[in-house]
Coordinates of C-alpha atoms in Angstrom, one line a residue:
M1215 CA 0.0 0.0 0.0
Q1216 CA 1.1 3.5 -0.8
S1217 CA 2.3 5.9 1.9
K1218 CA 0.4 7.0 4.9
M1219 CA 2.2 10.4 4.8
T1220 CA -0.9 12.3 3.6
D1221 CA -2.0 13.0 7.1
V1222 CA 1.4 14.6 7.9
A1223 CA 1.6 16.5 4.7
A1224 CA -2.0 17.7 4.8
D1225 CA -1.9 19.0 8.4
K1226 CA -2.1 22.7 7.5
T1227 CA -3.1 24.0 10.9
D1228 CA -0.6 22.4 13.3
P1229 CA 1.0 25.1 15.5
A1230 CA 1.5 23.1 18.6
G1231 CA 3.1 19.7 19.2
S1232 CA 5.3 19.6 16.1
L1233 CA 9.0 18.9 15.6
S1234 CA 9.7 22.2 13.9
S1235 CA 7.7 24.6 16.1
T1236 CA 8.0 25.4 19.8
E1237 CA 5.0 27.7 20.0
K1238 CA 7.2 30.6 21.1
E1239 CA 6.9 33.7 18.9
P1240 CA 8.3 36.3 21.3
D1241 CA 7.7 39.9 20.6
D1242 CA 11.0 41.3 21.9
L1243 CA 9.8 44.9 21.9
I1244 CA 6.8 44.1 24.1
E1245 CA 8.8 41.9 26.3
E1246 CA 11.4 44.6 26.9
K1247 CA 8.8 47.3 27.4
N1248 CA 6.9 45.2 29.9
Q1249 CA 10.2 44.2 31.6
E1250 CA 11.6 47.7 31.8
N1251 CA 8.7 49.8 32.8
Q1252 CA 7.7 47.9 35.9
P1253 CA 9.1 48.6 39.3
A1254 CA 11.7 46.0 40.4
A1255 CA 10.1 43.2 42.5
E1256 CA 11.4 42.8 46.0
G1257 CA 14.6 40.9 46.1
E1258 CA 15.3 41.2 42.3
G1259 CA 18.3 43.4 43.0
A1260 CA 19.8 40.9 45.4
A1261 CA 22.8 38.8 44.7
G1262 CA 21.9 36.1 42.1
G1263 CA 19.0 38.1 40.6
V1264 CA 18.8 39.3 37.1
Y1265 CA 19.3 42.9 38.3
R1266 CA 22.3 42.1 40.6
Y1267 CA 24.7 44.1 38.4
I1268 CA 23.1 47.5 39.4
K1269 CA 24.2 46.9 43.0
E1270 CA 27.8 46.4 42.0
D1271 CA 30.5 49.1 42.0
L1272 CA 30.9 49.2 38.2
F1273 CA 29.0 52.1 36.6
T1274 CA 25.8 51.4 34.8
S1275 CA 23.3 54.1 33.6
E1276 CA 20.5 51.5 33.8
I1277 CA 20.0 52.7 37.4
F1278 CA 19.1 56.2 36.1
K1279 CA 16.6 55.3 33.4
V1280 CA 13.3 56.9 32.3
E1281 CA 10.6 56.2 29.7
I1282 CA 9.4 59.2 27.5
Q1283 CA 5.9 58.5 26.2
N1284 CA 3.6 60.1 23.6
L1285 CA 6.4 61.1 21.2
P1286 CA 5.5 62.6 17.8
K1287 CA 5.2 60.4 14.8
Y1288 CA 8.0 60.0 12.3
I1289 CA 10.8 61.3 14.5
G1290 CA 14.2 59.7 14.5
F1291 CA 17.0 59.2 17.0
N1292 CA 18.8 62.4 16.0
D1293 CA 15.5 64.4 16.3
L1294 CA 15.0 63.2 19.9
K1295 CA 18.7 63.8 20.8
K1296 CA 18.6 67.4 19.4
F1297 CA 15.3 68.1 21.2
L1298 CA 16.7 67.0 24.5
N1299 CA 20.0 68.9 24.0
K1300 CA 18.1 72.0 23.1
H1301 CA 16.5 71.9 26.5
G1302 CA 19.7 71.4 28.4
I1303 CA 19.3 67.6 28.8
N1304 CA 22.3 65.4 28.1
P1305 CA 21.3 61.7 28.0
H1306 CA 23.8 58.9 28.3
K1307 CA 21.9 56.5 26.0
I1308 CA 18.7 56.7 24.0
K1309 CA 16.7 53.7 22.7
L1310 CA 13.8 54.9 20.5
F1311 CA 10.8 52.9 19.4
S1312 CA 9.4 55.4 16.8
K1313 CA 6.4 53.2 15.7
Q1314 CA 5.3 52.9 19.3
M1315 CA 6.1 56.5 20.0
F1316 CA 8.1 56.0 23.2
A1317 CA 11.8 55.9 24.1
F1318 CA 14.0 54.7 27.0
V1319 CA 16.6 57.3 28.0
T1320 CA 19.4 56.7 30.6
F1321 CA 21.5 59.3 32.5
K1322 CA 24.9 59.2 34.2
N1323 CA 23.5 60.1 37.6
Q1324 CA 20.3 60.7 39.6
E1325 CA 20.6 64.5 39.4
E1326 CA 20.6 64.5 35.6
R1327 CA 17.7 62.0 35.5
D1328 CA 15.6 64.0 37.9
K1329 CA 16.3 67.2 35.9
A1330 CA 15.2 65.6 32.7
M1331 CA 12.0 64.3 34.3
K1332 CA 11.1 67.7 35.6
A1333 CA 11.9 69.5 32.3
V1334 CA 10.3 67.1 29.8
H1335 CA 7.2 65.9 31.6
G1336 CA 4.2 67.9 30.3
M1337 CA 6.3 69.6 27.6
Q1338 CA 4.7 70.0 24.1
W1339 CA 6.5 68.8 21.0
K1340 CA 4.9 68.9 17.6
S1341 CA 1.4 69.0 19.1
K1342 CA 2.2 66.1 21.4
V1343 CA 2.3 66.5 25.2
L1344 CA 5.1 64.4 26.5
S1345 CA 5.0 62.3 29.7
V1346 CA 7.9 60.8 31.6
R1347 CA 8.1 58.0 34.1
L1348 CA 10.8 55.9 35.8
A1349 CA 11.8 52.8 33.9
K1350 CA 13.0 49.5 35.3
P1351 CA 16.6 48.5 34.4
K1352 CA 17.1 45.9 31.6
A1353 CA 17.6 42.5 33.1
D1354 CA 21.1 40.9 32.7
P1355 CA 20.5 38.7 29.7
I1356 CA 22.9 35.9 30.9
L1357 CA 21.4 35.8 34.4
K1358 CA 17.9 36.0 32.9
K1359 CA 18.6 33.0 30.6
R1360 CA 20.2 31.2 33.6
K1361 CA 17.1 31.9 35.7
L1362 CA 14.8 30.5 33.0
E1363 CA 17.0 27.4 32.8
E1364 CA 16.6 26.9 36.5
E1365 CA 12.9 26.5 36.2
P1366 CA 11.5 22.9 36.5
L1367 CA 11.5 21.1 33.2
N1368 CA 7.7 20.7 33.2
I1369 CA 7.4 24.5 33.4
Q1370 CA 10.0 25.1 30.7
I1371 CA 8.3 22.7 28.2
A1372 CA 4.8 24.2 29.1
N1373 CA 6.2 27.6 28.3
A1374 CA 7.7 26.3 25.0
V1375 CA 4.7 24.4 23.5
T1376 CA 1.7 25.9 25.4
P1377 CA 2.7 29.4 26.4
L1378 CA -0.8 30.3 27.7
W1379 CA -1.0 27.3 30.0
N1380 CA -1.3 29.5 33.1
V1381 CA -3.7 32.0 31.6
P1382 CA -7.4 31.6 32.4
Y1383 CA -9.3 30.3 29.4
E1384 CA -11.6 33.3 29.2
E1385 CA -8.5 35.6 29.0
Q1386 CA -7.0 33.4 26.3
L1387 CA -10.2 33.9 24.2
K1388 CA -10.1 37.6 24.7
R1389 CA -6.5 37.8 23.5
K1390 CA -7.2 35.8 20.4
E1391 CA -10.3 37.9 19.6
K1392 CA -8.1 41.0 20.0
E1393 CA -5.6 39.6 17.6
V1394 CA -8.3 39.0 14.9
E1395 CA -9.7 42.5 15.6
G1396 CA -6.2 43.8 14.8
V1397 CA -6.1 41.9 11.5
L1398 CA -9.5 43.4 10.6
Q1399 CA -8.3 46.9 11.5
K1400 CA -5.4 46.5 9.1
L1401 CA -7.7 45.0 6.4
T1402 CA -10.0 48.0 6.8
R1403 CA -7.1 50.4 6.1
E1404 CA -5.9 48.4 3.2
I1405 CA -9.3 48.3 1.5
G1406 CA -9.5 52.1 1.7
N1407 CA -6.0 52.4 0.3
N1408 CA -6.6 50.0 -2.6
N1409 CA -10.2 50.6 -3.6
K1410 CA -11.3 54.2 -3.3
A1411 CA -14.8 53.3 -4.7
M1412 CA -15.4 51.4 -1.4
L1413 CA -14.7 54.4 0.8
P1414 CA -18.4 55.4 1.3
W1415 CA -19.3 51.8 2.2
L1416 CA -16.2 51.6 4.4
F1417 CA -17.2 54.8 6.2
V1418 CA -20.6 53.4 7.1
Q1419 CA -19.1 50.0 8.2
K1420 CA -16.6 51.7 10.5
E1421 CA -19.4 53.7 12.1
K1422 CA -21.4 50.5 12.7
Y1423 CA -18.7 48.2 13.8
N1424 CA -16.2 50.1 16.0
K1425 CA -13.8 51.2 13.2
I1426 CA -13.6 47.9 11.4
C1427 CA -14.9 46.8 8.0
C1428 CA -17.4 44.1 9.2
P1429 CA -18.9 42.7 12.3
L1430 CA -16.5 40.6 14.4
E1431 CA -18.7 37.9 16.0
A1432 CA -17.8 36.5 19.4
I1433 CA -15.0 33.9 19.3
R1434 CA -16.2 30.4 19.5
P1435 CA -14.3 28.4 22.2
S1436 CA -13.0 24.9 21.9
P1437 CA -15.3 22.4 23.6
V1438 CA -12.2 20.9 25.2
Q1439 CA -9.2 22.8 26.5
T1440 CA -6.9 19.9 27.5
E1441 CA -5.8 16.7 25.8
Y1442 CA -7.3 18.0 22.6
R1443 CA -4.5 17.3 20.2
N1444 CA -5.1 14.2 18.0
K1445 CA -1.9 14.6 16.1
C1446 CA 1.5 15.3 17.5
E1447 CA 5.0 15.1 16.1
F1448 CA 7.6 14.1 18.8
V1449 CA 11.3 14.6 18.3
I1450 CA 13.8 12.1 19.5
G1451 CA 17.0 13.3 21.1
V1452 CA 19.0 13.7 24.3
G1453 CA 16.8 14.6 27.2
A1454 CA 17.2 17.8 29.1
D1455 CA 17.8 15.6 32.2
G1456 CA 20.7 13.9 30.4
E1457 CA 18.8 10.8 29.5
D1458 CA 19.6 9.5 26.0
K1459 CA 16.9 8.5 23.5
T1460 CA 14.2 10.7 24.9
V1461 CA 10.9 11.2 23.0
G1462 CA 9.1 14.4 23.4
F1463 CA 9.3 18.1 22.5
R1464 CA 12.4 20.3 22.2
L1465 CA 12.8 23.2 24.6
G1466 CA 13.8 25.5 21.8
K1467 CA 14.7 25.5 18.2
Y1468 CA 17.9 24.0 16.9
K1469 CA 18.9 27.3 15.4
G1470 CA 18.5 28.9 18.8
G1471 CA 21.1 26.5 20.2
S1472 CA 18.7 24.2 22.1
C1473 CA 18.4 20.5 21.2
A1474 CA 17.3 19.3 24.6
V1475 CA 14.1 17.1 24.6
V1476 CA 11.5 16.9 27.4
S1477 CA 8.9 14.2 27.8
P1478 CA 5.3 15.3 27.1
S1479 CA 4.1 13.5 30.2
E1480 CA 3.0 16.7 32.0
T1481 CA 1.8 18.7 29.0
T1482 CA -1.8 19.7 29.0
H1483 CA -2.6 19.5 25.3
V1484 CA -1.4 16.0 24.5
S1485 CA -3.8 13.2 24.9
S1486 CA -3.2 10.4 27.5
E1487 CA -3.3 7.9 24.6
A1488 CA -0.5 9.7 22.8
K1489 CA 1.6 9.9 26.0
R1490 CA 1.2 6.2 26.5
V1491 CA 2.5 5.5 23.0
V1492 CA 5.5 7.9 23.6
Q1493 CA 6.4 6.1 26.8
G1494 CA 6.2 2.7 25.2
F1495 CA 8.2 3.7 22.1
Q1496 CA 10.9 5.4 24.3
Q1497 CA 11.3 2.2 26.3
F1498 CA 11.7 0.2 23.0
I1499 CA 14.3 2.5 21.4
R1500 CA 16.4 2.4 24.6
T1501 CA 16.7 -1.4 24.2
T1502 CA 18.2 -1.0 20.7
P1503 CA 21.8 -0.3 19.7
Y1504 CA 20.8 2.6 17.4
A1505 CA 21.7 6.1 18.3
V1506 CA 19.5 9.2 18.1
Y1507 CA 19.9 11.3 15.0
S1508 CA 22.0 14.4 15.4
P1509 CA 20.9 17.5 13.4
E1510 CA 24.4 18.9 14.1
T1511 CA 26.5 16.0 12.7
Y1512 CA 23.8 14.2 10.6
E1513 CA 24.7 11.0 12.3
G1514 CA 22.5 8.6 14.2
H1515 CA 19.2 6.9 13.3
W1516 CA 16.1 7.6 15.5
R1517 CA 14.5 10.9 14.3
Q1518 CA 10.8 11.3 15.0
L1519 CA 7.6 9.7 16.2
T1520 CA 4.2 10.9 14.9
V1521 CA 1.2 9.9 16.8
R1522 CA -2.4 10.2 15.6
T1523 CA -5.4 9.3 17.8
S1524 CA -9.1 9.4 17.2
R1525 CA -12.1 9.8 19.4
I1526 CA -13.1 6.2 18.7
K1527 CA -9.9 5.1 20.5
Q1528 CA -7.8 4.2 17.5
T1529 CA -4.1 5.2 17.4
M1530 CA -1.6 5.4 14.5
A1531 CA 2.1 5.7 15.1
I1532 CA 4.6 6.6 12.4
V1533 CA 8.3 5.9 13.2
F1534 CA 10.9 8.0 11.3
F1535 CA 14.3 6.4 11.1
N1536 CA 17.5 7.3 9.2
P1537 CA 19.0 4.0 7.9
Q1538 CA 22.4 5.6 7.3
K1539 CA 24.5 2.7 6.0
L1540 CA 22.7 -0.1 7.7
Q1541 CA 22.2 -3.3 5.7
E1542 CA 18.6 -4.1 4.6
E1543 CA 18.7 -7.2 6.8
E1544 CA 19.3 -5.1 9.9
I1545 CA 16.4 -2.8 9.0
E1546 CA 14.0 -5.7 8.4
E1547 CA 15.1 -7.2 11.8
L1548 CA 14.3 -3.8 13.4
K1549 CA 10.9 -3.7 11.9
R1550 CA 10.2 -7.3 13.1
N1551 CA 11.3 -6.2 16.6
L1552 CA 8.9 -3.2 16.4
H1553 CA 6.1 -5.5 15.4
Q1554 CA 6.8 -7.9 18.2
Y1555 CA 7.2 -5.2 20.9
F1556 CA 3.9 -3.5 20.1
T1557 CA 1.8 -6.6 19.6
E1558 CA 2.9 -8.9 22.4
G1559 CA 1.6 -7.9 25.7
K1560 CA 2.3 -4.2 25.4
E1561 CA -0.4 -1.8 26.5
S1562 CA 0.6 1.0 24.1
G1563 CA -2.9 1.3 22.5
I1564 CA -1.4 1.3 19.0
T1565 CA -3.8 0.0 16.3
S1566 CA -1.7 1.0 13.3
L1567 CA 2.1 1.2 13.0
Y1568 CA 4.2 2.5 10.1
F1569 CA 7.9 2.8 9.5
V1570 CA 9.4 5.6 7.4
R1571 CA 13.0 5.8 6.1
M1572 CA 14.0 9.4 6.4
G1573 CA 17.3 10.5 4.7
Q1574 CA 19.9 13.0 5.9
R1575 CA 18.3 16.3 5.1
T1576 CA 14.7 15.5 4.5
S1577 CA 12.3 17.2 6.8
A1578 CA 9.4 15.6 8.7
G1579 CA 6.2 15.8 6.7
T1580 CA 7.7 15.3 3.3
E1581 CA 4.8 13.8 1.4
D1582 CA 6.7 11.5 -1.0
L1583 CA 8.4 9.4 1.7
P1584 CA 7.0 5.9 1.5
C1585 CA 5.4 4.5 4.7
E1586 CA 6.0 0.8 5.3
H1587 CA 3.2 -0.9 7.2
V1588 CA 4.6 -2.8 10.2
T1589 CA 1.5 -4.0 12.1
G1590 CA -2.2 -3.4 12.8
E1591 CA -4.8 -1.8 10.7
E1592 CA -3.9 0.2 7.6
W1593 CA -6.1 3.0 8.5
I1594 CA -7.5 4.7 11.6
H1595 CA -11.0 6.2 11.5
E1596 CA -12.5 9.4 12.9
E1597 CA -16.1 10.5 13.4
L1598 CA -17.0 14.1 12.7
L1599 CA -20.4 15.7 12.4
G1600 CA -22.0 12.2 12.0
L1601 CA -19.6 11.3 9.2
K1602 CA -16.8 8.8 9.1
F1603 CA -13.3 9.7 7.9
L1604 CA -10.4 7.5 7.2
K1605 CA -7.9 10.2 8.0
R1606 CA -8.1 13.9 8.9
H1607 CA -6.0 17.0 8.8
H1608 CA -7.4 18.8 11.9
T1609 CA -5.9 18.4 15.3
N1610 CA -8.8 19.1 17.6
T1611 CA -11.9 17.1 16.5
P1612 CA -14.5 18.7 18.7
A1613 CA -13.3 22.2 17.8
A1614 CA -13.1 21.2 14.1
E1615 CA -16.9 20.4 14.3
V1616 CA -17.5 23.9 15.6
L1617 CA -15.4 25.4 12.8
Y1618 CA -17.1 23.3 10.0
S1619 CA -20.5 24.0 11.4
A1620 CA -19.8 27.8 11.2
V1621 CA -18.5 27.4 7.6
G1622 CA -21.7 25.6 6.6
E1623 CA -23.8 28.2 8.3
W1624 CA -22.0 31.2 6.7
A1625 CA -21.9 29.6 3.2
Q1626 CA -25.8 29.9 3.0
L1627 CA -26.1 26.7 1.0
D1628 CA -29.2 25.0 -0.5
Q1629 CA -29.9 22.0 -2.8
D1630 CA -29.0 24.1 -5.9
S1631 CA -25.6 25.1 -4.6
T1632 CA -22.2 24.1 -5.9
V1633 CA -19.3 24.2 -3.4
L1634 CA -15.8 24.6 -4.6
D1635 CA -13.5 23.3 -1.8
V1636 CA -10.1 24.8 -2.5
C1637 CA -7.0 23.2 -0.9
C1638 CA -9.4 20.5 0.3
G1639 CA -6.8 18.1 1.8
T1640 CA -8.6 14.8 2.6
G1641 CA -12.0 16.5 1.8
T1642 CA -13.3 17.0 5.3
I1643 CA -15.0 20.3 4.9
G1644 CA -16.5 19.6 1.5
I1645 CA -17.8 16.2 2.5
S1646 CA -19.3 17.7 5.7
L1647 CA -21.4 20.0 3.5
A1648 CA -22.2 17.5 0.6
K1649 CA -25.6 16.5 1.8
R1650 CA -26.9 20.1 1.8
V1651 CA -25.8 20.9 -1.8
K1652 CA -26.1 19.8 -5.4
K1653 CA -22.3 19.2 -5.9
V1654 CA -19.0 19.5 -4.2
I1655 CA -15.8 19.9 -6.2
G1656 CA -12.5 19.6 -4.3
I1657 CA -9.0 20.8 -5.4
E1658 CA -5.8 19.6 -3.7
L1659 CA -2.1 19.5 -4.7
C1660 CA -1.2 16.2 -2.9
Q1661 CA -2.2 13.1 -4.9
E1662 CA -2.5 10.9 -1.9
A1663 CA -4.8 13.4 -0.1
V1664 CA -7.0 13.3 -3.2
E1665 CA -7.1 9.5 -3.1
D1666 CA -8.0 9.7 0.6
A1667 CA -10.7 12.3 -0.1
K1668 CA -12.3 10.0 -2.6
A1669 CA -12.2 7.1 -0.1
N1670 CA -13.8 9.4 2.5
A1671 CA -16.6 10.3 0.1
E1672 CA -17.1 6.6 -0.8
V1673 CA -17.2 5.4 2.9
N1674 CA -20.0 8.0 3.5
G1675 CA -22.0 7.0 0.5
L1676 CA -21.7 10.3 -1.3
T1677 CA -22.0 10.5 -5.1
N1678 CA -22.2 14.3 -5.6
V1679 CA -18.5 14.9 -4.7
E1680 CA -15.5 15.0 -7.0
F1681 CA -11.8 15.7 -6.4
H1682 CA -9.1 17.1 -8.7
C1683 CA -5.4 16.9 -8.1
G1684 CA -3.1 19.7 -9.0
K1685 CA -1.9 23.2 -8.1
A1686 CA -4.9 25.3 -7.3
E1687 CA -3.6 28.1 -9.5
D1688 CA -3.5 25.7 -12.5
V1689 CA -6.7 23.7 -11.9
F1690 CA -9.1 26.2 -10.4
P1691 CA -9.7 28.5 -13.4
T1692 CA -10.6 25.5 -15.7
I1693 CA -12.9 24.0 -13.1
L1694 CA -14.5 27.3 -12.2
N1695 CA -15.3 28.1 -15.9
A1696 CA -16.9 24.7 -16.4
V1697 CA -19.3 25.1 -13.4
V1698 CA -22.8 25.9 -14.5
S1699 CA -24.8 26.6 -11.4
P1700 CA -27.1 29.4 -10.1
S1701 CA -25.3 29.4 -6.8
V1702 CA -21.6 28.9 -6.5
T1703 CA -19.7 29.2 -3.2
A1704 CA -16.0 28.8 -2.7
I1705 CA -14.6 27.4 0.6
I1706 CA -10.9 28.2 0.9
D1707 CA -8.8 26.5 3.6
P1708 CA -5.2 27.1 2.4
P1709 CA -1.8 26.4 4.0
R1710 CA -0.5 29.0 6.4
A1711 CA 1.0 31.2 3.7
G1712 CA -2.3 31.6 1.9
L1713 CA -3.4 31.1 -1.7
H1714 CA -1.2 31.7 -4.8
S1715 CA -2.1 35.1 -6.3
K1716 CA -3.2 33.4 -9.5
V1717 CA -6.0 31.7 -7.7
I1718 CA -7.2 35.0 -6.3
L1719 CA -7.1 36.5 -9.8
A1720 CA -9.1 33.5 -11.1
I1721 CA -11.7 34.0 -8.4
R1722 CA -12.0 37.7 -9.3
R1723 CA -12.6 36.9 -13.0
A1724 CA -15.3 34.3 -12.2
E1725 CA -18.2 36.8 -11.9
H1726 CA -20.7 34.0 -11.2
L1727 CA -18.9 33.2 -8.0
K1728 CA -20.7 35.6 -5.5
R1729 CA -19.7 34.2 -2.1
L1730 CA -16.5 33.0 -0.6
V1731 CA -15.7 31.6 2.9
Y1732 CA -12.0 31.9 3.8
V1733 CA -10.7 29.8 6.7
A1734 CA -7.3 31.2 7.7
C1735 CA -5.0 29.4 10.1
N1736 CA -2.8 32.5 10.0
A1737 CA -4.9 35.5 9.2
K1738 CA -1.8 37.8 9.1
A1739 CA -0.1 35.7 6.5
A1740 CA -3.3 35.6 4.4
M1741 CA -3.6 39.4 4.4
N1742 CA -2.4 39.8 0.8
N1743 CA -5.2 37.4 -0.3
F1744 CA -7.8 39.5 1.5
I1745 CA -6.5 42.7 0.0
D1746 CA -6.4 41.2 -3.5
L1747 CA -10.0 40.0 -3.2
C1748 CA -11.1 43.6 -2.3
R1749 CA -8.8 45.8 -4.4
A1750 CA -10.1 47.9 -7.3
P1751 CA -10.3 46.3 -10.8
S1752 CA -7.3 46.9 -13.0
N1753 CA -5.6 45.4 -16.0
R1754 CA -4.1 42.7 -13.7
V1755 CA -7.1 42.2 -11.4
R1756 CA -10.2 41.8 -13.5
G1757 CA -13.7 41.3 -12.3
A1758 CA -15.8 43.0 -9.5
P1759 CA -14.1 43.0 -6.1
F1760 CA -15.4 41.2 -3.0
R1761 CA -15.8 42.8 0.4
P1762 CA -15.8 41.2 3.9
V1763 CA -19.2 41.0 5.6
R1764 CA -18.6 38.7 8.6
A1765 CA -15.6 37.6 10.6
M1766 CA -15.1 35.3 13.6
A1767 CA -12.3 33.4 15.4
V1768 CA -12.6 29.8 16.3
D1769 CA -10.3 28.4 18.9
L1770 CA -8.8 25.1 17.8
F1771 CA -5.6 25.5 19.9
P1772 CA -6.2 26.2 23.6
Q1773 CA -3.2 27.2 25.7
T1774 CA -1.5 28.8 22.6
M1775 CA -2.0 32.1 20.8
H1776 CA -3.1 30.4 17.6
C1777 CA -6.7 30.2 16.4
E1778 CA -8.6 29.8 13.1
T1779 CA -10.2 32.9 11.5
I1780 CA -13.3 32.7 9.3
L1781 CA -14.1 35.6 6.9
L1782 CA -17.1 35.7 4.7
F1783 CA -16.6 37.7 1.5
E1784 CA -19.4 38.7 -0.9
R1785 CA -19.1 40.1 -4.4
V1786 CA -19.7 43.8 -4.8
A1787 CA -22.8 44.5 -7.0
Y1788 CA -21.8 47.0 -9.6
S1789 CA -25.3 47.4 -10.9
S1790 CA -25.6 50.4 -8.6
N1791 CA -22.7 52.4 -7.4
T1792 CA -24.6 53.2 -4.2
D1793 CA -24.2 49.5 -3.2
I1794 CA -20.4 49.8 -3.0

């Protein structure tokens, strides 16, 4: 049987629990501002603390530091320096954040600092009234890093893969909704910049919806907040506790200098079934003579373990192994040992086991790597919205049901509708809508995903569904032009980077396509798609534009800052310019 890699390749919304991502996307500016503008906590200046250096005899201007707020726009470092010098103020150092309109300024002694605070606070500069406050010293970066490393490993890994683990869930939802609101604010500005004809409509929308282009509906929470992941990629390496052949998550990225691996046993988002598989697999590889693969030297064998679980208690494990120069007999013996270990008296819960030979520089998730079936069933099944799927690309089944239900609701479908499921993966969204419509047409790049989609349609007894393999930018125009239907709706669920611009141009040209539901796993990355859908017609962009009419976030990834964003776009009616 051909590879089972489709699941790995088709997983387009997988921000937590993967080999290549550690969930940390730190905003250094915000971190520094938060760190520096708070008063020092009691004891932080004591020996051993990250502010210990300010108590030592060596000079540091960090002790005499202020933050100047509400600076004018578009000023530079030299502008600020000249302004301060003009008023008799001689700073030691200036750190300017012009986009945020504030600066940190340090002085050589308390007298000069106090003089500056008295002179600048309340002063007007280019119609801006400045304010000044004391700022906290910058933490010693070496001691700060050392302090982080002294935290218990379970806290370190929680911070790495689920950075919101200690934030109340309601607050997590508020933060995610705020992120989506920020995306809509930017989209609103871009629509105005790229389509002047929409300005009257945009003005009305902003008045209605708090300065954004369309209503932002309340975020829909995940029905489960813990143990929700049904797909995880676990790296294999040296443990942070020094234990060799440890299966789990890296504390940081390799390029950041961290290869240490921590067990997922105390993580909140990984299922107990997956943890059991990890534990059993770790025990097995420690009995073998084969070393862990090193990304530094490209030596070693054990690389990765991917675990998929389903709500009907089926579990697939995919073992990634670098054969290096091993003889075929040795590899076959290893596979027999894997088979024996996981079928004879072991309570791992594995119902399907595959083995993948991964070469030196291939990355996890490469779709053309053949999977060798070792033991158990060839498939695992999942139930979603009353349907049965052989494989699936989502990672939180209950939340995926919430997402797909919203997509179906927003698409306004009926028995005359044709649904174009673009970047359909294994067909989950289109198949979930098939019984409501006349026809579903799916488009997907990965051939195996297309085969799986066809199998999923067949297992659910659907005959009004068809799937096409190819690049969306190549296949979509031909398919769209061939569709004859009074009601055509496109559902777009692309990879994180969004759709190719050629697909957007084809959508714009297809005037009979009036409605489009865009599911973005990274709304910021999809911004260019949104803008192109709405921009004014031109020689390059033909056809009437779309405009956003509804938006909403759906939380598929509790304990992280990631969520799905749904936007409903409708075609502008040019029959009356007053409609624009």
